[in-house]
Short mmCIF file of C-alpha atoms and ligand atoms in Angstrom, two decimals:
data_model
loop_
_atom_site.label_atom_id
_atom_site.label_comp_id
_atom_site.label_asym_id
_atom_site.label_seq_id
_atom_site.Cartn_x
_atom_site.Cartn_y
_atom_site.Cartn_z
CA UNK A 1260 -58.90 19.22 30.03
CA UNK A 1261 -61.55 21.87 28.96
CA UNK A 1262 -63.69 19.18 27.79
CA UNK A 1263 -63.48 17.17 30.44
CA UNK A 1264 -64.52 20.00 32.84
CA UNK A 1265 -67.30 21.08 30.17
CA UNK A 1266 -68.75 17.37 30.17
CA UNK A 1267 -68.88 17.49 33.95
CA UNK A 1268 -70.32 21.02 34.20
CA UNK A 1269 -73.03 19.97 31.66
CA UNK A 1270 -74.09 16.63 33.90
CA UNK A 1271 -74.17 18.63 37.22
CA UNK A 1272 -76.53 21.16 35.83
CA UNK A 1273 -78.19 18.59 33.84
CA UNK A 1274 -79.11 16.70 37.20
CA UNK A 1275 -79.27 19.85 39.44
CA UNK A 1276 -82.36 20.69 36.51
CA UNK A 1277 -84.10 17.26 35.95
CA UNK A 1278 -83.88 17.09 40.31
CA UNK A 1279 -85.40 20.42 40.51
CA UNK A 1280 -88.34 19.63 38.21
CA UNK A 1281 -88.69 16.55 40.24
CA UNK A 1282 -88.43 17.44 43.88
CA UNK A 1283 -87.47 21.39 43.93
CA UNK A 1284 -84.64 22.56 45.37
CA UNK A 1285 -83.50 19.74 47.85
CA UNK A 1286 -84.19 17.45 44.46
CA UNK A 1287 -81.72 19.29 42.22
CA UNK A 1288 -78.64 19.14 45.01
CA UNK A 1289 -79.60 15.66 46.28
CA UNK A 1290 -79.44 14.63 42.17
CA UNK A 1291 -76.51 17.26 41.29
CA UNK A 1292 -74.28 15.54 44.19
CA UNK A 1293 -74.93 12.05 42.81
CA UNK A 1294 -73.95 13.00 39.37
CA UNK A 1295 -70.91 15.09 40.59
CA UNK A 1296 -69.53 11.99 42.75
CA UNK A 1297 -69.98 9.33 39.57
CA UNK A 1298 -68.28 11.62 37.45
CA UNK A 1299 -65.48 11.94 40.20
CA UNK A 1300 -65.52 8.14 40.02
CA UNK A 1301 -65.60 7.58 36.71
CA UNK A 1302 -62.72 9.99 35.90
CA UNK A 1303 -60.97 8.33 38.64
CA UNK A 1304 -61.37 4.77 37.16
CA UNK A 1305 -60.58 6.26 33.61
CA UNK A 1306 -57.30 7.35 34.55
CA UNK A 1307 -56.42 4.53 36.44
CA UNK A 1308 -56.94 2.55 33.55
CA UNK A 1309 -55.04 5.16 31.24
CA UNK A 1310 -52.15 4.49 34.10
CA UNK A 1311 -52.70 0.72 33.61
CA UNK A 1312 -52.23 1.25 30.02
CA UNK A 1313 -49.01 3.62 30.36
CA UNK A 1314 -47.31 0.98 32.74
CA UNK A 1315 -48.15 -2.43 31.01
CA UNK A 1316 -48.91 -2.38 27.52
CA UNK A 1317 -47.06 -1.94 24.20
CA UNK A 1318 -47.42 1.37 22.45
CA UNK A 1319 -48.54 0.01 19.60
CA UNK A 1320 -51.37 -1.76 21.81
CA UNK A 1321 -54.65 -0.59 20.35
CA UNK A 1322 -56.85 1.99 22.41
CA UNK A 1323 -60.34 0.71 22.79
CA UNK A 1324 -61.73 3.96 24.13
CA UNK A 1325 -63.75 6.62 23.29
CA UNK A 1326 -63.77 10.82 23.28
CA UNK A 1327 -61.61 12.77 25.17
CA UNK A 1328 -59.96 10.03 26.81
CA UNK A 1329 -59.23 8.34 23.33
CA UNK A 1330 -57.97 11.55 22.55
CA UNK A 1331 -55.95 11.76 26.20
CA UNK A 1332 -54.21 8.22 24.85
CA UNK A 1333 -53.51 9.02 21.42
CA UNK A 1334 -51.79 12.11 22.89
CA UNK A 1335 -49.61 10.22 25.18
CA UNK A 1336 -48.72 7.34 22.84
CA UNK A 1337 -47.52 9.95 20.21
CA UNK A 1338 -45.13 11.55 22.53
CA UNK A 1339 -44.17 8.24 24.08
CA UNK A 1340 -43.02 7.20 20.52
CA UNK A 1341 -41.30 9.96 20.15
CA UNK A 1342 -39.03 9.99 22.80
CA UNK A 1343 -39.03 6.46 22.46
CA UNK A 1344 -37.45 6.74 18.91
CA UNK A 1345 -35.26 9.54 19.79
CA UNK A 1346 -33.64 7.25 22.70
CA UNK A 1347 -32.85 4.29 20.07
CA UNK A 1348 -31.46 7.17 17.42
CA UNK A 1349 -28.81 8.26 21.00
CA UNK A 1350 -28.24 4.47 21.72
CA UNK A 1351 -27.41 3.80 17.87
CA UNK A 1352 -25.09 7.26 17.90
CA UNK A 1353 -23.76 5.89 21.01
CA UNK A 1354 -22.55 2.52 19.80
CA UNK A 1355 -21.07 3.49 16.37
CA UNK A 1356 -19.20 6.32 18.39
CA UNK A 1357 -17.79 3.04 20.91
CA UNK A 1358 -17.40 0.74 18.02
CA UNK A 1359 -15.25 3.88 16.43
CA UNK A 1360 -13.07 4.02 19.49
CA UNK A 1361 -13.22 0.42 19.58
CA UNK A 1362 -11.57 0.42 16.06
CA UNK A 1363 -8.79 2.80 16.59
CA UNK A 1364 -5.53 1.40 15.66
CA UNK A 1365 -4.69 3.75 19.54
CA UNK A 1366 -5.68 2.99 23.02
CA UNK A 1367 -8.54 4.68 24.70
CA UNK A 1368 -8.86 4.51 28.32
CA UNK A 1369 -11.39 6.85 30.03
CA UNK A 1370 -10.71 7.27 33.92
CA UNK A 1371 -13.18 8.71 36.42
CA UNK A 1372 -11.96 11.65 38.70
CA UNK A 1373 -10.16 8.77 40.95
CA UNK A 1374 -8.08 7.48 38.31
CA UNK A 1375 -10.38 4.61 38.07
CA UNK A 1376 -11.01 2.72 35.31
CA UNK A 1377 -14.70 3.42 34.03
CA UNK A 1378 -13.96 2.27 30.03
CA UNK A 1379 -11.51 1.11 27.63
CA UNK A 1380 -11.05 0.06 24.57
CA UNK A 1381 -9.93 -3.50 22.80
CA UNK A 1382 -6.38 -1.80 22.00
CA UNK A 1383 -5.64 -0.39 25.14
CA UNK A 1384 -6.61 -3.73 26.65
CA UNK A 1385 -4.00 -5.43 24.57
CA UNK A 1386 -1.47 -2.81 25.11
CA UNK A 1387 -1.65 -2.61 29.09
CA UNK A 1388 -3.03 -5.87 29.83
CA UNK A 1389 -6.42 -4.71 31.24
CA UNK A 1390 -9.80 -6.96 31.07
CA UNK A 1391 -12.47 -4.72 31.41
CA UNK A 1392 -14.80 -6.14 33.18
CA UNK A 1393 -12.31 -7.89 35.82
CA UNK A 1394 -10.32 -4.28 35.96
CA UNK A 1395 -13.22 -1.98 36.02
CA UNK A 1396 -13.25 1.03 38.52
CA UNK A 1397 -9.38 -0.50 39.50
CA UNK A 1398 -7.13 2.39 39.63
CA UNK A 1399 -5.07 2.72 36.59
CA UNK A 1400 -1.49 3.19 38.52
CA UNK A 1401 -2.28 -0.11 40.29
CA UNK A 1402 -2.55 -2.10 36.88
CA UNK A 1403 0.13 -0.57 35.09
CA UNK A 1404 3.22 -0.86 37.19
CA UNK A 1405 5.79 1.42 35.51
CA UNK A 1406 7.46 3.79 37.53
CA UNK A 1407 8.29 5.96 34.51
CA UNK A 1408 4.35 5.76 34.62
CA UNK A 1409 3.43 5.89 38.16
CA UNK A 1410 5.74 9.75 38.04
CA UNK A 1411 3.63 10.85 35.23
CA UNK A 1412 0.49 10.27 36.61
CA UNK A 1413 1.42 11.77 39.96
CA UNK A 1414 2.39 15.14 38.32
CA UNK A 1415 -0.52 17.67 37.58
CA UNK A 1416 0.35 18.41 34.30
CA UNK A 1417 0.72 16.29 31.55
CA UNK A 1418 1.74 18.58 28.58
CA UNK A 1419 3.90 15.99 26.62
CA UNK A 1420 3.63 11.68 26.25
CA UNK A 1421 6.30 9.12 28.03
CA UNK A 1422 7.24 5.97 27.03
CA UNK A 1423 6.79 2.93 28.58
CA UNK A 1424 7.36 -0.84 27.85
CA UNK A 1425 4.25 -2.51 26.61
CA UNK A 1426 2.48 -5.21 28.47
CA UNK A 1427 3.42 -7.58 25.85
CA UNK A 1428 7.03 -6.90 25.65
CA UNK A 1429 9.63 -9.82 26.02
CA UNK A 1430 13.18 -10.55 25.84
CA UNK A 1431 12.99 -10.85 21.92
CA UNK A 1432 10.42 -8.78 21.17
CA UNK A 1433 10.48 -5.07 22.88
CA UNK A 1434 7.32 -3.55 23.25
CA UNK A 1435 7.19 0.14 23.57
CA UNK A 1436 4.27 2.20 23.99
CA UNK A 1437 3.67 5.98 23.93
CA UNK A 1438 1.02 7.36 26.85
CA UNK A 1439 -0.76 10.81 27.33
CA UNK A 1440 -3.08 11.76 29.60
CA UNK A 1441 -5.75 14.40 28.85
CA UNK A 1442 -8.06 16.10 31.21
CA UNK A 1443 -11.68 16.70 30.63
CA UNK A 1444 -15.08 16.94 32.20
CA UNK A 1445 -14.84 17.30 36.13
CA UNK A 1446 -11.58 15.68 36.86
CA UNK A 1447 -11.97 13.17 34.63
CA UNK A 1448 -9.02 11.87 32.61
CA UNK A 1449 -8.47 10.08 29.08
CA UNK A 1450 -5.29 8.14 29.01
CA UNK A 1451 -4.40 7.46 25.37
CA UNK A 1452 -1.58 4.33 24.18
CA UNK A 1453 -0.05 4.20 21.11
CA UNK A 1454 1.85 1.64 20.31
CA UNK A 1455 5.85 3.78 18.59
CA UNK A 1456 7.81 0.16 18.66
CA UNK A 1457 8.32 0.23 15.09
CA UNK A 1458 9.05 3.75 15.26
CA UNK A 1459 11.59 3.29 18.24
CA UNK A 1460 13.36 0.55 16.24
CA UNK A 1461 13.44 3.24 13.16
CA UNK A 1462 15.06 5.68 15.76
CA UNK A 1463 17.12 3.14 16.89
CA UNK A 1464 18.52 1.93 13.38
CA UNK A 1465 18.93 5.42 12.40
CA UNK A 1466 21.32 5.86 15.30
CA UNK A 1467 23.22 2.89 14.33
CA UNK A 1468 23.46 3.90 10.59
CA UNK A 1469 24.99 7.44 11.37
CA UNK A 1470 27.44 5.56 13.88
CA UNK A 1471 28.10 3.39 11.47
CA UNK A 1472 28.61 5.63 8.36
CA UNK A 1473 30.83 7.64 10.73
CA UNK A 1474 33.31 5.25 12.15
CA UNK A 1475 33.57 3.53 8.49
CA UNK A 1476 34.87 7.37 7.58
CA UNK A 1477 36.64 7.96 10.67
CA UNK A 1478 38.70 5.25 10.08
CA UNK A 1479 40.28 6.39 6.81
CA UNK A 1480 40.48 9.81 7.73
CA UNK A 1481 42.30 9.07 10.58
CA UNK A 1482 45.02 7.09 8.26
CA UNK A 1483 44.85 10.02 5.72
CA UNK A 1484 45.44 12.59 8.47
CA UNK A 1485 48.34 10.92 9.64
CA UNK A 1486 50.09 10.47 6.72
CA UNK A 1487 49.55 14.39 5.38
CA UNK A 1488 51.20 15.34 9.20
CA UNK A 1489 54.37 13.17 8.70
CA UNK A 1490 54.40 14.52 4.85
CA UNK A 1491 54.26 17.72 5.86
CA UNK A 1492 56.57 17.46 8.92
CA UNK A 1493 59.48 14.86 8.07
CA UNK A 1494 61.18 15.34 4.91
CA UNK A 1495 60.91 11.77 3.00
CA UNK A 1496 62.45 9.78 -0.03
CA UNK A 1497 61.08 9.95 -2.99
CA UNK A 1498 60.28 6.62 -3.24
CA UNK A 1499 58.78 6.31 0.55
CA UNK A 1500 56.42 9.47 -0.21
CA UNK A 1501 55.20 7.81 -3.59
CA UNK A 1502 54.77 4.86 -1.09
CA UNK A 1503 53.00 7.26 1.59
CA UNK A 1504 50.83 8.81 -1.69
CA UNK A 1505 50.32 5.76 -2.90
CA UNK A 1506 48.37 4.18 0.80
CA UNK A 1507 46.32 7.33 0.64
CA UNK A 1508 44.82 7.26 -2.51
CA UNK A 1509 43.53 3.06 -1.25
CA UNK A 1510 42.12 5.26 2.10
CA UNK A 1511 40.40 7.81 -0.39
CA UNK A 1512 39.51 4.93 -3.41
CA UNK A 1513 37.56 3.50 0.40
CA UNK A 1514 36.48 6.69 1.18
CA UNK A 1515 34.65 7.01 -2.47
CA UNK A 1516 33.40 3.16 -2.39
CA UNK A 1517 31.71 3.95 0.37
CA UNK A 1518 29.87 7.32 -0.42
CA UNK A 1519 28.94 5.25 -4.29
CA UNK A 1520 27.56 2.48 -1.97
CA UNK A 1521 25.45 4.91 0.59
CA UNK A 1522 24.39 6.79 -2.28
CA UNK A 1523 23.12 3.82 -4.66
CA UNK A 1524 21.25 2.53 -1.23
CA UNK A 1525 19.77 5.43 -0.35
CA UNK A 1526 18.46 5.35 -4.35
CA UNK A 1527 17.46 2.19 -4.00
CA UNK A 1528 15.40 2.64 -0.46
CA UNK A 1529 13.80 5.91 -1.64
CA UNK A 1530 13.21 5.28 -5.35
CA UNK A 1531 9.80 4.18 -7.67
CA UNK A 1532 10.38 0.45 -8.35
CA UNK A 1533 12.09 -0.62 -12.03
CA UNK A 1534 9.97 -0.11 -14.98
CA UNK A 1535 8.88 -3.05 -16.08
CA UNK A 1536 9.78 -2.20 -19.96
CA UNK A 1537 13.74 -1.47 -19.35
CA UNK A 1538 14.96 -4.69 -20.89
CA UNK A 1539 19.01 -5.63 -20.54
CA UNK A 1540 20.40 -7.97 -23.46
CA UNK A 1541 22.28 -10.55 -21.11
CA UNK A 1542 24.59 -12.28 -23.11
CA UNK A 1543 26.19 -8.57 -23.23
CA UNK A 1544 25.77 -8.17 -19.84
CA UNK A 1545 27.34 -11.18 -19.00
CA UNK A 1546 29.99 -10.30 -20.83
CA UNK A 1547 30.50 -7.09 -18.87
CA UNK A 1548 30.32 -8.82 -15.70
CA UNK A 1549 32.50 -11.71 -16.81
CA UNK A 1550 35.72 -8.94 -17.61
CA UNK A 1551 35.15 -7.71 -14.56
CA UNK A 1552 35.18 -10.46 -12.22
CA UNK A 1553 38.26 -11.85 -14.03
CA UNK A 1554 40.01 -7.81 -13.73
CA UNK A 1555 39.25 -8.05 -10.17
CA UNK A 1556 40.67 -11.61 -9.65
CA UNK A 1557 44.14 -10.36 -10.98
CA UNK A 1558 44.36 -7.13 -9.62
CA UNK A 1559 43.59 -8.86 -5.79
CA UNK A 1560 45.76 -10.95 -6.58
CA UNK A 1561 48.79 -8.67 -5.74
CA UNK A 1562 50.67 -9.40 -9.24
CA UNK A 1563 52.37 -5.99 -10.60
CA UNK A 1564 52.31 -4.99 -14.37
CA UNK A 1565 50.52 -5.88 -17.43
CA UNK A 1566 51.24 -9.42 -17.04
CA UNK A 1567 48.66 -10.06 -14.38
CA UNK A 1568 46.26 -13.19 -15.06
CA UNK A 1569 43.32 -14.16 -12.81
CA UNK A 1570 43.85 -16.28 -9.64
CA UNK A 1571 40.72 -17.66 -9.97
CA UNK A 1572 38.90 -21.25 -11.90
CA UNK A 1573 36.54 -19.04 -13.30
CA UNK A 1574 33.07 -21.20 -14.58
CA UNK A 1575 30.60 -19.31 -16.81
CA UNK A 1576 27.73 -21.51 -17.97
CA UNK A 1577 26.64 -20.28 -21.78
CA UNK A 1578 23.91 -16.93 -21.42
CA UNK A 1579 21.02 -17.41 -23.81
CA UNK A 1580 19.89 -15.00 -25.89
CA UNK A 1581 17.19 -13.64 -23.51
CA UNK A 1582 16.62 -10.18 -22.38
CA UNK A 1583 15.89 -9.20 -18.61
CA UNK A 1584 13.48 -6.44 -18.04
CA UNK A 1585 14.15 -4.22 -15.09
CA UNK A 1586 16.76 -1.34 -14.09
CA UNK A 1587 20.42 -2.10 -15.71
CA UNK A 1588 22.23 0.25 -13.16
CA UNK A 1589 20.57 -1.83 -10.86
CA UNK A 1590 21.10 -5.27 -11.28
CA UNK A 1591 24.61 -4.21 -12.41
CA UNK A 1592 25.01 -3.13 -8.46
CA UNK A 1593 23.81 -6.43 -7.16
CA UNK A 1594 25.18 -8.81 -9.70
CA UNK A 1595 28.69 -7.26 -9.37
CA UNK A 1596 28.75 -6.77 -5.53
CA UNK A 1597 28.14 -11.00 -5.30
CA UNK A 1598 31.02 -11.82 -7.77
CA UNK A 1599 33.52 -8.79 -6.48
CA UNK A 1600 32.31 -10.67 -2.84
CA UNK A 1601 33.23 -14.11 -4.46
CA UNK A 1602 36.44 -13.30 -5.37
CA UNK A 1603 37.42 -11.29 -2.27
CA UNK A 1604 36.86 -14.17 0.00
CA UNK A 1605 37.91 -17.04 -2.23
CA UNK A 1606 41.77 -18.02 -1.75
CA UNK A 1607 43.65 -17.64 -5.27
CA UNK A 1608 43.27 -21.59 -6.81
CA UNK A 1609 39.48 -21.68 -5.68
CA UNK A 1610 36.61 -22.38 -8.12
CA UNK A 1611 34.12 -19.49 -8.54
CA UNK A 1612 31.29 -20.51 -11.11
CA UNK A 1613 28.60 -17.72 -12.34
CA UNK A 1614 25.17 -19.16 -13.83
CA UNK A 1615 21.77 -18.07 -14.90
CA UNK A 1616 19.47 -20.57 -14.57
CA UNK A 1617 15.53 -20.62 -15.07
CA UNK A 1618 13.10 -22.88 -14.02
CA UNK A 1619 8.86 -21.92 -14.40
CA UNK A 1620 7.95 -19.81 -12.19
CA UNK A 1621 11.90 -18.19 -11.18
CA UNK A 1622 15.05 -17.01 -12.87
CA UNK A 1623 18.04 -17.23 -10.82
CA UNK A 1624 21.64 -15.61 -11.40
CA UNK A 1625 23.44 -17.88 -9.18
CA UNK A 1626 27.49 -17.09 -7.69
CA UNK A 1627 28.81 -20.32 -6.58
CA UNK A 1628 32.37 -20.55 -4.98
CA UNK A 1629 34.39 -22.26 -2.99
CA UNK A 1630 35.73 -19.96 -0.48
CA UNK A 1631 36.26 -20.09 3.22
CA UNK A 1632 32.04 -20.59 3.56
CA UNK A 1633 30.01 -18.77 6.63
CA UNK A 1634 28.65 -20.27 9.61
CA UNK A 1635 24.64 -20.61 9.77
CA UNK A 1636 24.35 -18.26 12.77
CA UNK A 1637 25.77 -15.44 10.71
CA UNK A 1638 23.53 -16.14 7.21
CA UNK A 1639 20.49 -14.10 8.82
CA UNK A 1640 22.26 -10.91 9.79
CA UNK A 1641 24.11 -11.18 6.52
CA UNK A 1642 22.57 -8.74 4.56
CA UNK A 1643 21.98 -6.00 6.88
CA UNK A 1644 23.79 -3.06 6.76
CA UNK A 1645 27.45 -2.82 7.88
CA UNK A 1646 27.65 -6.59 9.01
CA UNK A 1647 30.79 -8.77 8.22
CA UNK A 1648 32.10 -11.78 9.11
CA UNK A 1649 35.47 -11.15 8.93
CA UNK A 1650 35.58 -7.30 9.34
CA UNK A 1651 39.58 -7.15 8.90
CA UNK A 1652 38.91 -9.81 5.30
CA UNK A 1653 36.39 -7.14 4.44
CA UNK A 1654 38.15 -4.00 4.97
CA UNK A 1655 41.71 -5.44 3.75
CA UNK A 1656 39.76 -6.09 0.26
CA UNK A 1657 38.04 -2.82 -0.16
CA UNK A 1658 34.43 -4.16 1.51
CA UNK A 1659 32.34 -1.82 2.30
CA UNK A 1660 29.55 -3.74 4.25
CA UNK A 1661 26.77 -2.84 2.13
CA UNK A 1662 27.36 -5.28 -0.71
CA UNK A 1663 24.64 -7.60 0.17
CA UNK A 1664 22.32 -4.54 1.45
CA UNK A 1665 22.46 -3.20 -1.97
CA UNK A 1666 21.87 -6.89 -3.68
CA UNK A 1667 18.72 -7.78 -1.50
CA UNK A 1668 17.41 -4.74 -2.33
CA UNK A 1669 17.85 -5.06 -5.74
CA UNK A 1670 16.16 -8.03 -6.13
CA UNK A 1671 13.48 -6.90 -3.84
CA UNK A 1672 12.75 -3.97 -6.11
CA UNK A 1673 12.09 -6.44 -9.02
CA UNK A 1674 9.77 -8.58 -7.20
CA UNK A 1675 12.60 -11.25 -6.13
CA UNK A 1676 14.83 -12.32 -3.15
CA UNK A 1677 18.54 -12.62 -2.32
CA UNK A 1678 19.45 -16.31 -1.18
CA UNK A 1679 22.08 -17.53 0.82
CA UNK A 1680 23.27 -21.19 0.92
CA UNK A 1681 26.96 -21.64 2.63
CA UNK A 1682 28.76 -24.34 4.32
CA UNK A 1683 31.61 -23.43 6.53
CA UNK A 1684 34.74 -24.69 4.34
CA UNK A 1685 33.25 -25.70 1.91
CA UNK A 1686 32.11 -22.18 0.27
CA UNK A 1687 29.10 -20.43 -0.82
CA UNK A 1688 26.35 -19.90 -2.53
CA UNK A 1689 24.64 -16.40 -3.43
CA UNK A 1690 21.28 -16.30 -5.38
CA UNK A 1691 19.36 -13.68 -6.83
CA UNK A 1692 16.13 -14.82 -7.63
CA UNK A 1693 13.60 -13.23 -9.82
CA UNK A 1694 9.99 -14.21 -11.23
CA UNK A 1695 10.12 -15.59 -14.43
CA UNK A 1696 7.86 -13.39 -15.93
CA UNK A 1697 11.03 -11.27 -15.54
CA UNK A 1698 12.74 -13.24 -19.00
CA UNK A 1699 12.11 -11.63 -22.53
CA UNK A 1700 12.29 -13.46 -25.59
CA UNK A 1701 15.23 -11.70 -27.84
CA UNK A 1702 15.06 -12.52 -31.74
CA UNK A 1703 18.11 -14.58 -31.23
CA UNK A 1704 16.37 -16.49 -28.38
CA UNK A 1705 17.96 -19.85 -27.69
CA UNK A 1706 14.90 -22.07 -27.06
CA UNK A 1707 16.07 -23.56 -23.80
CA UNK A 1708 18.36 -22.08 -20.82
CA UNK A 1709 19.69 -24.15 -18.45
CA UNK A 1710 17.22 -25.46 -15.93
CA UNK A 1711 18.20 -24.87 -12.15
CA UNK A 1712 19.88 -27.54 -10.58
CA UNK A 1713 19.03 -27.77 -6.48
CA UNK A 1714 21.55 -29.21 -4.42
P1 ADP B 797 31.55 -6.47 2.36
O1 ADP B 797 31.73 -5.22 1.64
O2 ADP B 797 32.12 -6.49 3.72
O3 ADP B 797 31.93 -7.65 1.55
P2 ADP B 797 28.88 -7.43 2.01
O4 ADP B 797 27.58 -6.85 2.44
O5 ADP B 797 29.06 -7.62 0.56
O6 ADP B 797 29.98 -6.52 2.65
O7 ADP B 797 29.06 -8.83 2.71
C1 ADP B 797 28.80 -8.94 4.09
C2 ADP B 797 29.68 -9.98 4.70
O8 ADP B 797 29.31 -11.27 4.21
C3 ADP B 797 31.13 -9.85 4.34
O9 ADP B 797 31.78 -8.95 5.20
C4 ADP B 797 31.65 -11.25 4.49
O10 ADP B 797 31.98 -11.49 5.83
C5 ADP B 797 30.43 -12.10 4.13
N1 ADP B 797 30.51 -12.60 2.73
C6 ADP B 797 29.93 -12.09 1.66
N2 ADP B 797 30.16 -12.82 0.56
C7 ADP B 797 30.93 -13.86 0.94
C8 ADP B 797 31.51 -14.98 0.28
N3 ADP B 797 31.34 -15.18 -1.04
N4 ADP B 797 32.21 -15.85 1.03
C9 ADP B 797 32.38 -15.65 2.34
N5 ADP B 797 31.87 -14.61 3.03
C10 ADP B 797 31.16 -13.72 2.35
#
C-alpha cells in the first residue's frame, strides 16, 4: 500500500515540477491535477481487473502483471490457496468421519432441536425404516410409531435405553432393537439403535434353560420328598420300604443323569475344540460300545437276575482297524447317547444295527433301528435342549432330553454334523458324520471299510 501511495506521491510532484518549469505556478497544479486523476483512474481500472481476476479465473491462472500489483496478486492467490486447501483437508475429515458413522455396525440418527430428522445413517435406516432423503426434517416420533417409543421421547430425561420392535420384525422373525437418546449442542438430540435380537433370544433361552433344568429336578424331588414323609411317618414292611428305597434311588440315579448330562454340555459349549492328535483305536471302542448297548437292552428289558439276555436283533458291521482322532470322552458321550436312545425307543424284537461307514470326503457312525420312527415336523427341534417326543417314553426310560444336544455338539466340535433320517413306523436313523480326514491308518489297518450305503 506504501508503494502504491509512494508511486503516486512521486508522479504528482513530478508533474506539479515539470508544470512549474513550464507555465509557473498555475502550470504545476493544472499538470499535478491531471496526473493525480490518471493515477486515480488507473488504480481504479487496476483493481477492477484484480476483482475480475478474483471472481472468474482459476488460481492457478497466470498473472500477466507487473510491480506492486503483481505483487498485490501473488499475495491474494497464496492465501486463496491456502484456505482453499485447508477447506478440501475439512471436507476430506468430514467424509471419512460420515463414512465412519456410516460403517457402524449401530444406528446413528442426529435430530435438530424439533426432533426432526437432519441425518442418519445406512443402519439406522434399515433398523427404523427411514429413507433419508424422503424422511428428512420429518419428526422422528411420526416415523417410528411405537408407543413404548413415543413415552420415551416425550420424557426429558433419557438416562437409560428401551426396547422396541425393529422395523423389520415379522411373525417368524422378531426384531428387537435397543434406542437411546443423547442430548447435545443446543437442543439437539442423537438417537442411537442397536440392534440386541440375538441378545434377547440369548436372554430368552437362558430363561428357558433354568426353567427347564428346574422342573426336570423338581420333578424327582418332589417323588423323593414324598416318599422320605411316608417313611418317616407310617411304619412299613420290610419288603414295601425296600420297595419305597428301591423307587428312590431310580429318582436320584435321574437326578445324577441329569447333573452328568448338564455338566458334559456345559463342557462341551464352553470348551477349546478336540485336539486333533488324540487318536481312539475303534475296533476297541466298538467293543466298549457294543457291551453296552447289549447291557442296556437286557436290563430295559425288565428281566430279574443274572439270566438276563438282550431284547434286541443287535447288527454290528465288522470295525476296521482304523484309529479316530479327536476327544474319546467325547465321542463316547455322543456315540452312546444314540444307541442308549435306540434301544429305549425300540420295542423288545426290533432290529437295531450300529455301522461305521466311510466314503471320501466323510466318515459316518451310523445307528439304524426300527423303532416307533418320528414324524418330520418334530426332526428340526430334535436336538435342542429338553425336547422329546414322547416326554412320558423319555422319562419312563431314564431320558434326560439332552441326548441329542450333547451328540450334535459333539460332532460339531470335530468339524461334523448330527443327521437325522426317520420314518414314522418304520424307525430311525441317527448319523454322526465326520470329515474323513478324521480316519488314521493303525498298523493293523484293514485296507478297505465299508463304503456308505444311501438309502
Ligand atoms: P431323551 O433323553 O429324551 O432321549 P434325546 O435328546 O436323546 O433325549 O432325544 C430327544 C427326543 O428324540 C427323545 O425324547 C425322543 O422323543 C426322540 N428320539 C431320540 N432317539 C429316538 C429313536 N431312536 N427313536 C425314536 N425317537 C427318538
Amino acid at each position: 500500500m506504501l508503494a502504491i501511495l509512494f508511486e503516486f506521491v512521486f508522479w504528482v510532484m513530478l508533474a506539479a515540477f515539470v508544470g512549474g518549469l513550464w507555465s509557473g505556478w498555475s502550470g504545476a497544479l493544472f499538470l499535478a491535477f491531471c496526473v493525480a486523476t490518471f493515477n486515480f483512474g488507473l488504480s481504479a481500472w487496476r483493481s477492477q481487473r484484480l476483482e475480475r481476476w478474483l471472481r472468474s479465473t482459476g488460481l492457478d491462472h497466470p498473472l500477466k502483471w507487473s510491480g506492486v500489483w503483481l505483487e498485490i496478486g501473488h499475495r491474494i492467490q497464496r492465501l486463496l490457496k491456502q484456505r482453499e486447501k485447508a477447506t478440501a483437508e475439512l471436507e476430506q475429515r468430514l467424509r471419512d468421519f460420515l463414512q465412519a458413522i456410516q460403517a457402524s455396525p449401530n444406528g446413528v440418527i442426529l435430530l435438530d432441536s424439533e426432533g426432526r430428522i437432519e441425518w442418519c445413517n445406512g443402519t439406522a435406516s434399515a433398523h427404523l425404516g427411514l429413507d433419508i432423503h424422503r424422511d428428512h426434517l420429518q419428526h422422528i416420533v411420526h416415523l417410528v410409531r411405537d408407543p413404548v417409543f413415543s413415552k420415551y421421547y416425550a420424557q426429558d430425561r433419557h438416562h437409560e435405553e428401551v426396547t422396541i420392535d425393529g422395523r423389520a420384525a415379522t411373525l417368524s422373525r422378531n426384531i428387537k432393537l435397543s434406542v437411546h437418546l443423547h442430548a447435545y449442542g443446543e437442543g439437539r438430540q442423537l438417537l442411537l439403535t442397536r440392534d440386541i435380537t440375538t441378545l434377547a433370544q440369548a436372554d430368552a433361552m437362558r430363561r428357558d434353560f433354568v426353567a427347564n433344568v428346574s422342573h426336570e429336578i423338581r420333578t424327582p424331588l418332589t417323588v423323593m420328598s414324598g416318599f422320605i414323609e411316608t417313611l418317616q411317618a407310617i411304619p412299613l414292611e420290610d419288603s414295601e420300604r425296600q420297595r419305597y428305597l428301591q423307587m428312590m434311588s431310580v429318582q436320584a440315579e435321574r437326578m445324577q443323569s441329569l447333573v452328568a448330562d448338564l455338566l458334559t454340555l456345559s463342557q462341551l459349549e464352553g470348551g477349546l475344540p478336540p485336539r486333533q492328535h488324540n487318536t481312539i483305536d475303534l475296533p476297541e471302542f466298538m467293543a466298549h460300545i457294543q457291551s453296552d448297548a447289549m447291557a442296556l437292552s437286557a436290563v430295559l428289558s425288565g428281566q430279574e437276575g443274572d439270566e438276563r439276555t438282550p431284547v434286541h436283533d443287535f447288527t454290528f458291521s465288522e470295525v476296521p482297524a482304523w484309529a479316530f482322532s479327536g476327544a474319546r470322552s467325547e465321542l463316547i458321550s455322543a456315540v452312546s447317547n444314540l444307541v442308549s436312545n435306540a434301544v429305549r425307543y425300540t420295542p423288545a424284537g426290533g432290529k437295531i444295527e450300529l455301522s461305521w461307514l466311510r466314503d471320501a470326503d466323510q466318515v459316518t457312525f451310523a445307528v439304524t433301528d426300527t423303532g416307533p420312527g418320528i414324524a418330520a415336523e418334530h426332526l428340526p427341534r430334535l436336538s435342542e435342549r429338553f425336547y422329546r417326543v414322547d416326554r412320558s417314553r423319555s422319562r419312563g426310560t431314564g431320558g434326560t432330553g439332552l441326548g441329542l444336544a450333547i451328540a450334535k455338539h459333539v460332532a460339531q466340535r470335530h468339524g461334523g454334523e448330527l443327521r437325522i433320517d426317520s420314518q414314522v413306523g418304520k424307525g430311525s436313523r441317527f448319523s454322526l458324520v465326520f470329515p474323513a480326514s478324521r480316519l488314521v491308518e493303525t498298523e493293523n489297518a484293514s485296507p478297505e471299510m465299508p463304503v456308505i450305503s444311501r438309502e
